[in-house]
Short mmCIF file of C-alpha atoms in Angstrom, two decimals:
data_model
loop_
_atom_site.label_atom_id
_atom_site.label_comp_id
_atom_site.label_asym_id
_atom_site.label_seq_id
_atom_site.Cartn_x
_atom_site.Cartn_y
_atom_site.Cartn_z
CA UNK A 1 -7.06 -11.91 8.68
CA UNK A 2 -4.75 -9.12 8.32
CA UNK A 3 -1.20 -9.15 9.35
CA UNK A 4 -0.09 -6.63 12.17
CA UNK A 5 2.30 -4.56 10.36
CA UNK A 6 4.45 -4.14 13.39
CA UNK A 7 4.92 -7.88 13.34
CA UNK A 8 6.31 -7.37 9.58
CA UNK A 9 9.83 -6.64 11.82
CA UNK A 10 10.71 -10.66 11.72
CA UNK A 11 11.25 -10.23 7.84
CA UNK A 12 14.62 -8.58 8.52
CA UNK A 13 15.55 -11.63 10.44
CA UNK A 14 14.97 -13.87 7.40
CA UNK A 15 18.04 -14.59 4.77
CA UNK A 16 18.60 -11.34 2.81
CA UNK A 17 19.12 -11.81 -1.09
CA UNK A 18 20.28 -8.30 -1.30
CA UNK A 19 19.52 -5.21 0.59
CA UNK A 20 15.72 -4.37 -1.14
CA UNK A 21 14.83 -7.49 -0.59
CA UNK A 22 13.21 -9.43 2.32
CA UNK A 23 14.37 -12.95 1.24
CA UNK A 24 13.98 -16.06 -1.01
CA UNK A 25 10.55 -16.55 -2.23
CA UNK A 26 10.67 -19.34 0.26
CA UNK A 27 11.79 -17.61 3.03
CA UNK A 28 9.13 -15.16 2.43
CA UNK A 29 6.03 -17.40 2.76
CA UNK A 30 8.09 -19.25 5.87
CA UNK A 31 7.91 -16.29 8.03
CA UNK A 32 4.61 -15.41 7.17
CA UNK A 33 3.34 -18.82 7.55
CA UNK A 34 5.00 -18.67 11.31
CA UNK A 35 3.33 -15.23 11.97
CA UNK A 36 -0.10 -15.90 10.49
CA UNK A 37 0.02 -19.90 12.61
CA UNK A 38 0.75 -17.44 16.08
CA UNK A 39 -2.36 -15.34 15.24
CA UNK A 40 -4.52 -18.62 14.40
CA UNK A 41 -6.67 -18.57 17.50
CA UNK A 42 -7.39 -15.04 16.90
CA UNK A 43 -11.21 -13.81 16.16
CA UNK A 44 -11.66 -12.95 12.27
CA UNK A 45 -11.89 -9.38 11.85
CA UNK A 46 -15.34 -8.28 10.04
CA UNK A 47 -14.92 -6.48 6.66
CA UNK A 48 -16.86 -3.96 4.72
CA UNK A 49 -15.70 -2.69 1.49
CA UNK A 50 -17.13 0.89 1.00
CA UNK A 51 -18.18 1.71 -2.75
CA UNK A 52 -15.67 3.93 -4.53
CA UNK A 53 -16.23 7.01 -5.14
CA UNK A 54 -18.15 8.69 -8.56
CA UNK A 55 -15.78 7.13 -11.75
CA UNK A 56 -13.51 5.21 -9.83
CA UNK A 57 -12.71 1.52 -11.31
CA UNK A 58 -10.10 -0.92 -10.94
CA UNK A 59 -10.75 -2.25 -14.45
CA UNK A 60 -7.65 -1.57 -15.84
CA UNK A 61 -5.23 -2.15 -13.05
CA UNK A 62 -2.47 0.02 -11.69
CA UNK A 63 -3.03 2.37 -14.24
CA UNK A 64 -6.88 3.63 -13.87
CA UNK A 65 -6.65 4.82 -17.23
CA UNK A 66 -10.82 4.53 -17.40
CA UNK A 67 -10.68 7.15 -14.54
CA UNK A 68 -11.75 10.37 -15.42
CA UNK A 69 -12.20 13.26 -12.60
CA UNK A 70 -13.17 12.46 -9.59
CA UNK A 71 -14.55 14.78 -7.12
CA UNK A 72 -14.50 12.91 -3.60
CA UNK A 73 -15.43 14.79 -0.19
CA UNK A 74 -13.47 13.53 2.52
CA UNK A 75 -16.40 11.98 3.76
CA UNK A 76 -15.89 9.78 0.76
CA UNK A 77 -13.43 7.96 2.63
CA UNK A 78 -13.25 6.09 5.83
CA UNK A 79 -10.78 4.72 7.76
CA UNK A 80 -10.36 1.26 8.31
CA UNK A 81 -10.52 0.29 11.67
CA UNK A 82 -8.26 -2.81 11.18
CA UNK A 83 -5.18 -1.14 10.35
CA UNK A 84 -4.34 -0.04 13.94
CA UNK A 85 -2.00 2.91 13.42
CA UNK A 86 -1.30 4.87 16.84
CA UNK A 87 -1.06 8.10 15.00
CA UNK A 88 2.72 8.75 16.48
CA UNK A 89 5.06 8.51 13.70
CA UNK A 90 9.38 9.44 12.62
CA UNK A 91 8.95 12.87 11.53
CA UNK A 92 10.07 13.09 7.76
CA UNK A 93 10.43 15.59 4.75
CA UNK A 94 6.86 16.50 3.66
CA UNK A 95 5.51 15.67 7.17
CA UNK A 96 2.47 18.44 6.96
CA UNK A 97 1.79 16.77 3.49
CA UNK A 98 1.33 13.62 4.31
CA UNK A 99 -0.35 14.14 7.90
CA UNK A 100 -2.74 16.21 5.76
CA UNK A 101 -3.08 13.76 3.44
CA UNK A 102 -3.81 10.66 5.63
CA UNK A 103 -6.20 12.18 7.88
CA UNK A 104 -8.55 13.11 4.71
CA UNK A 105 -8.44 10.05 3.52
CA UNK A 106 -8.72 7.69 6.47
CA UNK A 107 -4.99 6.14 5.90
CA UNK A 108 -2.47 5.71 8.46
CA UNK A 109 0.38 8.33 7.95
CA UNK A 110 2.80 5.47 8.45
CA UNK A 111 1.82 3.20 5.75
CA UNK A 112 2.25 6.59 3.51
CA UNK A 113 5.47 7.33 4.79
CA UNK A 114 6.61 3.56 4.30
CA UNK A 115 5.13 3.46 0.51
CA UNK A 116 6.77 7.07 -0.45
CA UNK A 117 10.56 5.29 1.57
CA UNK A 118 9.78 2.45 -1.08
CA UNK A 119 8.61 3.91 -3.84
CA UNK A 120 11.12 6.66 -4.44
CA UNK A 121 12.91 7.42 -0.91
CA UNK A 122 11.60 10.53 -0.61
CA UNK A 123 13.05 12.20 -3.90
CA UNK A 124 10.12 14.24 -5.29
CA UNK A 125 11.76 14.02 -8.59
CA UNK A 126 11.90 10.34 -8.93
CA UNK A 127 10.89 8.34 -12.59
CA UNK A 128 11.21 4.39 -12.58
CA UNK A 129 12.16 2.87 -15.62
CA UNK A 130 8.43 2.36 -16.43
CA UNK A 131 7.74 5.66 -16.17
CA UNK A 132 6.48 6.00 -12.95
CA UNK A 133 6.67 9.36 -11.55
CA UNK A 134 7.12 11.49 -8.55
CA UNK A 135 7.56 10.52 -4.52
CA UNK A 136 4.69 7.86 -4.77
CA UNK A 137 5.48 6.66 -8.25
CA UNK A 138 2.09 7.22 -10.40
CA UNK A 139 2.17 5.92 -13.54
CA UNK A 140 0.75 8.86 -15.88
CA UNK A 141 -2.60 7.44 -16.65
CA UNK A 142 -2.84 6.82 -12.71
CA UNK A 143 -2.18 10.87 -11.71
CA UNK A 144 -4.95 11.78 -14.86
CA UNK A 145 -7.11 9.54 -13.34
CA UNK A 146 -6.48 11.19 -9.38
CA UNK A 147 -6.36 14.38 -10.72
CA UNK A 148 -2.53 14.89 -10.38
CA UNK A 149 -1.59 17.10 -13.04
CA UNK A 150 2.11 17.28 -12.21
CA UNK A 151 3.51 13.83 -10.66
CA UNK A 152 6.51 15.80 -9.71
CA UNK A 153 5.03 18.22 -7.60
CA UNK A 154 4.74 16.86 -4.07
CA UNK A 155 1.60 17.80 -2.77
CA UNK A 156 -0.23 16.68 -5.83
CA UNK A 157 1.47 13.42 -6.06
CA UNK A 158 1.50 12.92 -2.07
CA UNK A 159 -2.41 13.66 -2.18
CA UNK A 160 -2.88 11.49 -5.23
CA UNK A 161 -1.39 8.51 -4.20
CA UNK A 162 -3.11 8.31 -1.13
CA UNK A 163 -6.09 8.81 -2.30
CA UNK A 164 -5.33 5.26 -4.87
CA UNK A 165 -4.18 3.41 -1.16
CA UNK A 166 -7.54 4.43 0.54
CA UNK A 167 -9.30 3.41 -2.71
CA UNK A 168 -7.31 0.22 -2.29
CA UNK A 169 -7.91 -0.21 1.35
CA UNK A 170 -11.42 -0.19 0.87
CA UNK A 171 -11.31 -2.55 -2.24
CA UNK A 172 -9.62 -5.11 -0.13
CA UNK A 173 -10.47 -4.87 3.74
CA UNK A 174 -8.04 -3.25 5.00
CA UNK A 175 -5.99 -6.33 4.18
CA UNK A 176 -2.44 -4.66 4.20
CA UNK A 177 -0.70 -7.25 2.64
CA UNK A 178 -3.20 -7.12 -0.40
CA UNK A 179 -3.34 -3.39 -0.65
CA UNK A 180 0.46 -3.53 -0.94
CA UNK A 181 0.55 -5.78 -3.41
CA UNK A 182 -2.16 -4.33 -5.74
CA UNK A 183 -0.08 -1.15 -5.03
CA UNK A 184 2.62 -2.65 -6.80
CA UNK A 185 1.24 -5.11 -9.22
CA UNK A 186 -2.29 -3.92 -9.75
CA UNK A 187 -5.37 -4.62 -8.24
CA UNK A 188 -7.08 -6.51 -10.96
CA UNK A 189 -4.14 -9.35 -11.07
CA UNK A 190 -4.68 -9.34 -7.56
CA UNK A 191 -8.57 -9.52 -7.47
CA UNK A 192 -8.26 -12.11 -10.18
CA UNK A 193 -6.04 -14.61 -7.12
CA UNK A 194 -9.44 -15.48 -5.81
CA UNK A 195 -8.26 -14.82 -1.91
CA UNK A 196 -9.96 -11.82 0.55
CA UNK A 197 -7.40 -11.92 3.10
CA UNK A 198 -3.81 -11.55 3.70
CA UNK A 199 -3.03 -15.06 4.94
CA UNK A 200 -5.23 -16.31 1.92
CA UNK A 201 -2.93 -14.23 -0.19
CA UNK A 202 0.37 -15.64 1.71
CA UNK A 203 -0.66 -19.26 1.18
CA UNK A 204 0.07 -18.74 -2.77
CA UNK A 205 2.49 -16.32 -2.52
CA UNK A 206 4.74 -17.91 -5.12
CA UNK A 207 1.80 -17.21 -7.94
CA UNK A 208 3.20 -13.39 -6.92
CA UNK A 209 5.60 -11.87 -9.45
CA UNK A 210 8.94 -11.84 -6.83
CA UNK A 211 8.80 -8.49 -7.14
CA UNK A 212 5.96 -8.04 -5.58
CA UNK A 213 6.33 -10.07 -2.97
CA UNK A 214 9.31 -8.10 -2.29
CA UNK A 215 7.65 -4.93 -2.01
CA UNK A 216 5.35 -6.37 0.46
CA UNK A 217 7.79 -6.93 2.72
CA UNK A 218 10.12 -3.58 2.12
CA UNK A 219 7.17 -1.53 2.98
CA UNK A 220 6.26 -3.24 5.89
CA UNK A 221 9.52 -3.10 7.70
CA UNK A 222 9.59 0.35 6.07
CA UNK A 223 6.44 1.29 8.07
CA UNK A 224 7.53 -0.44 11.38
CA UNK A 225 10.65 1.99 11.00
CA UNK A 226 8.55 4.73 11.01
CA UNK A 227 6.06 3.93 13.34
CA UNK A 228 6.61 5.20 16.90
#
């Protein structure tokens, strides 16, 4: 079962630890645990995982560093049904980019908007201390991998890294909460938690780094913000 993004809102309500973060560990799996326990008596949603295009793996993680060039028609991707996006969005720096973007590869322009307001807040020019690079953070062997050969410039990086979350979305369902979290932590560790769905996922939450289960949440209330 996948958790309805716009219901990620309650997280704001929970006790704040500092401003980037949605919470105590505890706190975290307590509101998701009430959401997931409303949507109970809901019908499972069917799943089907796409193959990923020519040279794609998840072998190595976040950083796809067994990725060599990949040349994907848009017809490579489709979009995922479960995610529910309206379409209507905040308008925001890089708008055509990212419209572009998401419509090519089947993902919701809000969930792009929400990871590049995590990620980097919209500063083209951004580096992590880990080296991560540009308005959606690629690691370098990540942008070789999508065929971003400067992480700094903001179409390549914009088209890159949502080109990784369809990828993702496909390897996991459309199971937000997991994409997210692969996003951030990579999707092997995450593959390797043995769970196919979100509230799976929430149940151990605490085998998350806290990080990550941070991110979750700032992206999801990130998204809501930007979702008309």
């Amino acid at each position: 079962m996948q958790i309805d993004p716009i219901s990620w809102k309650s997280l704001t309500d929970a006790p704040q630890v500092n401003t980037n973060s949605i919470g105590t560990t505890t706190g975290f799996v307590d509101v998701l645990s009430s959401m997931l326990a409303e949507e109970s008596a809901s019908q499972p949603v069917e799943r089907s995982i796409t193959q990923l295009a020519p040279g794609v793996t998840f072998k190595d993680g976040l950083l796809w560093q067994q990725l060599g060039a990949v040349e994907e028609s848009p017809s490579s991707f489709t979009s995922v049904e479960q995610l529910n996006d309206t379409g209507a969005t905040k308008p925001t720096t890089f708008e055509d980019l990212i419209t572009t973007a998401g419509d090519r590869y089947g993902v919701p322009v809000s969930l792009i908007k929400a990871v590049i307001d995590a990620e980097s807040s919209f500063n083209p020019n951004a580096v992590s201390s880990a080296g991560a690079k540009g308005l959606m953070q690629l690691m370098d062997g990540t942008a070789r991998g999508l065929g971003v050969n400067n992480p700094f410039d903001p179409a390549q990086n914009i088209e890159g890294g949502t080109k990784y979350l369809s990828n993702l979305i496909q390897r996991f369902g459309g199971e937000i909460a997991m994409v997210l979290a692969a996003y951030n932590a990579g999707p092997t560790r995450i593959a390797g938690m043995g769970v196919s769905t979100d509230e799976e996922l929430m149940s151990v939450a605490q085998q998350l780094p806290k990080e990550t289960q941070e991110y979750i949440g700032k992206v999801m209330n990130a998204r809501s913000k930007y979702t008309l």
